[in-house]
PDB file of C-alpha atoms in Angstrom:
ATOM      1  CA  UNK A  24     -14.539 -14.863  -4.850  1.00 73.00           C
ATOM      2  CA  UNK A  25     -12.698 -11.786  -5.794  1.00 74.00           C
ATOM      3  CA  UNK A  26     -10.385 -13.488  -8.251  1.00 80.00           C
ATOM      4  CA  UNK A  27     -10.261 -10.650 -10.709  1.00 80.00           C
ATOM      5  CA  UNK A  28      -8.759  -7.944  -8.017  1.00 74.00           C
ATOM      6  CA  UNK A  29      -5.778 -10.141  -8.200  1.00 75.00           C
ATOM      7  CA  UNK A  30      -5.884 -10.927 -11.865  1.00 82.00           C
ATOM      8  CA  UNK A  31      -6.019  -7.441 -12.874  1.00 79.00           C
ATOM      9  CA  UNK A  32      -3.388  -6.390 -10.025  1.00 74.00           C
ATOM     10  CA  UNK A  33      -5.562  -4.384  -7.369  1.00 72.00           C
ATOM     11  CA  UNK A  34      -4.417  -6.666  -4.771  1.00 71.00           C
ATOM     12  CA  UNK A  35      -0.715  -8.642  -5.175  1.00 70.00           C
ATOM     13  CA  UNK A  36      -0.155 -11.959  -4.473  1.00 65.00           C
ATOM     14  CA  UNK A  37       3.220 -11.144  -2.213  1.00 68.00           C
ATOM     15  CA  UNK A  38       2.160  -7.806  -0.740  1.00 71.00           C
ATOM     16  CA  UNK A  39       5.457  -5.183  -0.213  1.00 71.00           C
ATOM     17  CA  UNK A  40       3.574  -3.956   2.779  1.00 69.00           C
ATOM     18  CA  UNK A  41       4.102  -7.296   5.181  1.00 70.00           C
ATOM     19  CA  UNK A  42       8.040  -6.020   3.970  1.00 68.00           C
ATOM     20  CA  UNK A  43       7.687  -3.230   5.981  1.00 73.00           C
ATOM     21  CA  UNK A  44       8.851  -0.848   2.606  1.00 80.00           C
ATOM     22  CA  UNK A  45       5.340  -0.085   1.477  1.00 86.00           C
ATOM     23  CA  UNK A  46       2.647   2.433   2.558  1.00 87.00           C
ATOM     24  CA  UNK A  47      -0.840   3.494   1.823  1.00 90.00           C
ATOM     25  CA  UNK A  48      -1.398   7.028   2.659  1.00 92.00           C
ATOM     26  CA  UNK A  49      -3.111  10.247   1.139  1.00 94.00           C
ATOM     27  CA  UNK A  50      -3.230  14.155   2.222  1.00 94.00           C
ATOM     28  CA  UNK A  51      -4.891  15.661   4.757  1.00 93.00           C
ATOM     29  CA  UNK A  52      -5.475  19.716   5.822  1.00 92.00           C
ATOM     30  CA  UNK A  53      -2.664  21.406   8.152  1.00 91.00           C
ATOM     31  CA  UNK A  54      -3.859  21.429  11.452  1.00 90.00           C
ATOM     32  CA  UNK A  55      -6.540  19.227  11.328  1.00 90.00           C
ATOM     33  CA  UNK A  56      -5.839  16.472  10.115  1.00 87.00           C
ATOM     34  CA  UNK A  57      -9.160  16.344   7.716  1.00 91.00           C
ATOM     35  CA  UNK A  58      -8.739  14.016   4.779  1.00 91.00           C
ATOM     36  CA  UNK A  59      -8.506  16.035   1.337  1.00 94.00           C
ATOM     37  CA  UNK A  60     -10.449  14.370  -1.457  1.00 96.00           C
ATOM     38  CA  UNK A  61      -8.626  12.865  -3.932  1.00 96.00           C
ATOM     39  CA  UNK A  62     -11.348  11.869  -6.183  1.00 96.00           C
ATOM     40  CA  UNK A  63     -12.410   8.125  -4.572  1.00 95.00           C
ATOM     41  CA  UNK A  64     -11.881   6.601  -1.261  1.00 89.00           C
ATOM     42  CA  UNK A  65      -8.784   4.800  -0.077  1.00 82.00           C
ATOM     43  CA  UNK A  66      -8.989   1.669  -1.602  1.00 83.00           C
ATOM     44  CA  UNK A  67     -11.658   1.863  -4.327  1.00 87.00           C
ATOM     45  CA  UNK A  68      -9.983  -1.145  -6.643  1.00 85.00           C
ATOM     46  CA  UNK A  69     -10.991   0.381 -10.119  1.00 89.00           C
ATOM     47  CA  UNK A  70      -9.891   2.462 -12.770  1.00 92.00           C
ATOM     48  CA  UNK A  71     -11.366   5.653 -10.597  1.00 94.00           C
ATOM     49  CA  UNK A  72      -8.146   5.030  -8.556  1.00 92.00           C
ATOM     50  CA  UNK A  73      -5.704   5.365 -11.329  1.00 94.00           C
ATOM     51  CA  UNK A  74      -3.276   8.085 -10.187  1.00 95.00           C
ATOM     52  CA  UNK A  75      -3.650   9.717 -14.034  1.00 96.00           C
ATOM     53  CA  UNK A  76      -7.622   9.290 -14.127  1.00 95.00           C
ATOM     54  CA  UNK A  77      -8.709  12.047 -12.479  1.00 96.00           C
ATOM     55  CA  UNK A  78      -9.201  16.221 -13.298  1.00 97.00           C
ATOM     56  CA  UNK A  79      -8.800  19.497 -11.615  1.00 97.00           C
ATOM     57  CA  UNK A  80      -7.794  19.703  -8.273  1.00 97.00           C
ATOM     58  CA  UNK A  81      -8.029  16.073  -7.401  1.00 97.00           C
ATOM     59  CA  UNK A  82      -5.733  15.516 -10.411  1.00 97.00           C
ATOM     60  CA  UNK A  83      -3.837  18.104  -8.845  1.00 97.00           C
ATOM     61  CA  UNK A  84      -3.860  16.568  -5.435  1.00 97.00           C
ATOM     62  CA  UNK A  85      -3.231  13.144  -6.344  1.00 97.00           C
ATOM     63  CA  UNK A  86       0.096  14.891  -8.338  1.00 97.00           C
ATOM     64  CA  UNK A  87       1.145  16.607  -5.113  1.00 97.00           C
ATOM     65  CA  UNK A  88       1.137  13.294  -3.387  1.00 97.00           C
ATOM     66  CA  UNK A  89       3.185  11.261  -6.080  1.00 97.00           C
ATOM     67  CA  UNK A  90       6.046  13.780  -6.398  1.00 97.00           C
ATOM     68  CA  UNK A  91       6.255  14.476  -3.374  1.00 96.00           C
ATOM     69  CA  UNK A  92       6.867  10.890  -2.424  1.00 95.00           C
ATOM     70  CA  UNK A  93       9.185  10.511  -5.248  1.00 96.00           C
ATOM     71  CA  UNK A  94      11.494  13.057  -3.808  1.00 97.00           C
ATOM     72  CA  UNK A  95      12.031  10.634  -0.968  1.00 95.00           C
ATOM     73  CA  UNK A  96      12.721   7.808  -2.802  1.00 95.00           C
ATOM     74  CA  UNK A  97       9.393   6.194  -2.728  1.00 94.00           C
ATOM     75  CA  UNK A  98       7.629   4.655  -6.015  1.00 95.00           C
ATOM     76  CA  UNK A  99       4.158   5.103  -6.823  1.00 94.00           C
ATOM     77  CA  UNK A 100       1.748   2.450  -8.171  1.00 91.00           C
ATOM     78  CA  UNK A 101      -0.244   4.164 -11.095  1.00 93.00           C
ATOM     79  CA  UNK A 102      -3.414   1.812 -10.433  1.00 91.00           C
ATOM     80  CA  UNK A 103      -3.757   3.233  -6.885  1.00 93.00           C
ATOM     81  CA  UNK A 104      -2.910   7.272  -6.060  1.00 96.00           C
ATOM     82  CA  UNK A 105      -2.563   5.783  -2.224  1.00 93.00           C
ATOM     83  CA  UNK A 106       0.064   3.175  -3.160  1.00 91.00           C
ATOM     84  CA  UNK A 107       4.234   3.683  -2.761  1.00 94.00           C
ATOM     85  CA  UNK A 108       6.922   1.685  -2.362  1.00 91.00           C
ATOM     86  CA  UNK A 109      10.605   2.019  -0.922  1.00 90.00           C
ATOM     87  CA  UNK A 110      12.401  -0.802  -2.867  1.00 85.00           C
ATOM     88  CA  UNK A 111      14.975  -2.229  -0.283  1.00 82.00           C
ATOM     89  CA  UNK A 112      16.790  -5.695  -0.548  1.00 83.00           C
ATOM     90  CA  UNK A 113      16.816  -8.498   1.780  1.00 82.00           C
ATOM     91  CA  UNK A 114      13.799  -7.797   3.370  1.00 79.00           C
ATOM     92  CA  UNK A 115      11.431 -11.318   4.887  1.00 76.00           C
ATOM     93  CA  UNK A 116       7.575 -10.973   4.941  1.00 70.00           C
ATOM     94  CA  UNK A 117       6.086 -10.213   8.078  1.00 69.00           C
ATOM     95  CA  UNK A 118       3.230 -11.767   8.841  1.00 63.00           C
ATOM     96  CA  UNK A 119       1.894 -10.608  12.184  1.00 60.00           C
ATOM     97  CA  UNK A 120      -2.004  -9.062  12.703  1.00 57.00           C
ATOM     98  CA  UNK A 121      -1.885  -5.165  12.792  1.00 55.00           C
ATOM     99  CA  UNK A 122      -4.084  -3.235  14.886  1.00 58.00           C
ATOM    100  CA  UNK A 123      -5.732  -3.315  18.347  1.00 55.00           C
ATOM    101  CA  UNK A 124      -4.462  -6.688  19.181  1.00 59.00           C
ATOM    102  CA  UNK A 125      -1.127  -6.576  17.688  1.00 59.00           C
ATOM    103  CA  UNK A 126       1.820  -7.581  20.096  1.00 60.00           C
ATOM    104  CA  UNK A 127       4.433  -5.427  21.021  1.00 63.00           C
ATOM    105  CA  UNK A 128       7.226  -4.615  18.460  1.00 60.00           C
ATOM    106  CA  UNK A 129       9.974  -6.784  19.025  1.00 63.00           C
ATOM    107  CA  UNK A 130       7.493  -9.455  21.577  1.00 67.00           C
ATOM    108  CA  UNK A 131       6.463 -11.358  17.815  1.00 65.00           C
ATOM    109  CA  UNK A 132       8.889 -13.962  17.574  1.00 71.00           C
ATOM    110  CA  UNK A 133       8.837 -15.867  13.900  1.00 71.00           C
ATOM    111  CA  UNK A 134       7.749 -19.567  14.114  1.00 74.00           C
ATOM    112  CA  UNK A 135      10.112 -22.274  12.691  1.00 81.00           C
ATOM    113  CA  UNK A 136       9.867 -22.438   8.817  1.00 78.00           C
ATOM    114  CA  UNK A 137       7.111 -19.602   8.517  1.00 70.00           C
ATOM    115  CA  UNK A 138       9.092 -18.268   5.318  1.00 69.00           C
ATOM    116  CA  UNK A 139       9.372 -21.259   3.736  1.00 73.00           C
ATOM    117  CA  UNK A 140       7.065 -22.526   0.640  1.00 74.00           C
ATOM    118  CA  UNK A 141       4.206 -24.550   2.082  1.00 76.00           C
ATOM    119  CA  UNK A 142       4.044 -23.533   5.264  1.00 71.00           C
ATOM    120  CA  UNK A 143       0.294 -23.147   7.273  1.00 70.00           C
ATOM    121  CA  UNK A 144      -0.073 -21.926  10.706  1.00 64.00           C
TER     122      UNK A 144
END
C-alpha cells in the first residue's frame, strides 16, 4: 500500500544496498557514539530528508556528511542525507536476511537461478 514511496523514488525497485556498494549512515559524537541530529530521523521518506532542505547546523551537518563521503568516492542521494553509493561494476544482488539470524558470511550459498527474471523462493 505504499505505492507512492516507490513512485516518487524513496524506496528503489533494485536496491544498490543487496549490491553490497551502498550504505545508510549519519554522524555521531567522538567518543560516544551519540547520534547528532541531522534535522529528521533515519529514514523519514519526505522532502524533510532532502540533503539541501534543511538550515543551520543541521544543514551544516548533513554537508559534513556528503563531502566527506564524496572524498572517498561515495555518491550521495539528494532525497535522503543518509543515502551513498560506491558505483562498482559486475556486482549480483544479494538477497540474504540481515541481522540476528543472518548466517555466517561465506555459509549463504546462492540457490539455482535466484538471479534470474521470475524467480520465487
Amino acid at each position: 500500500g505504499q505505492q507512492a514511496l516507490l513512485d516518487n523514488g524513496y524506496i528503489a525497485r533494485r536496491s544498490g544496498h543487496n549490491h553490497g556498494h551502498t550504505v545508510d549512515l549519519g554522524l555521531a559524537e567522538p567518543g560516544t557514539c551519540a547520534l547528532v541530529d541531522m534535522g529528521t530521523p533515519f529514514d523519514t521518506l519526505d522532502e524533510r530528508s532532502h540533503t539541501t532542505n534543511a538550515e543551520g547546523e543541521v544543514l551544516a551537518r548533513r554537508t559534513v556528511l556528503k563531502e566527506a563521503m564524496q572524498r572517498q568516492g561515495f555518491q550521495s542521494y539528494w532525497k535522503e542525507w543518509w543515502h551513498f553509493q560506491y558505483k562498482m561494476e559486475g556486482t549480483k544482488a544479494r538477497d540474504v536476511p540481515y541481522g540476528r539470524e543472518e548466517p555466517d558470511e561465506g555459509a549463504w550459498v546462492e540457490p539455482e537461478g535466484w538471479d534470474l527474471p521470475g524467480w520465487a523462493p
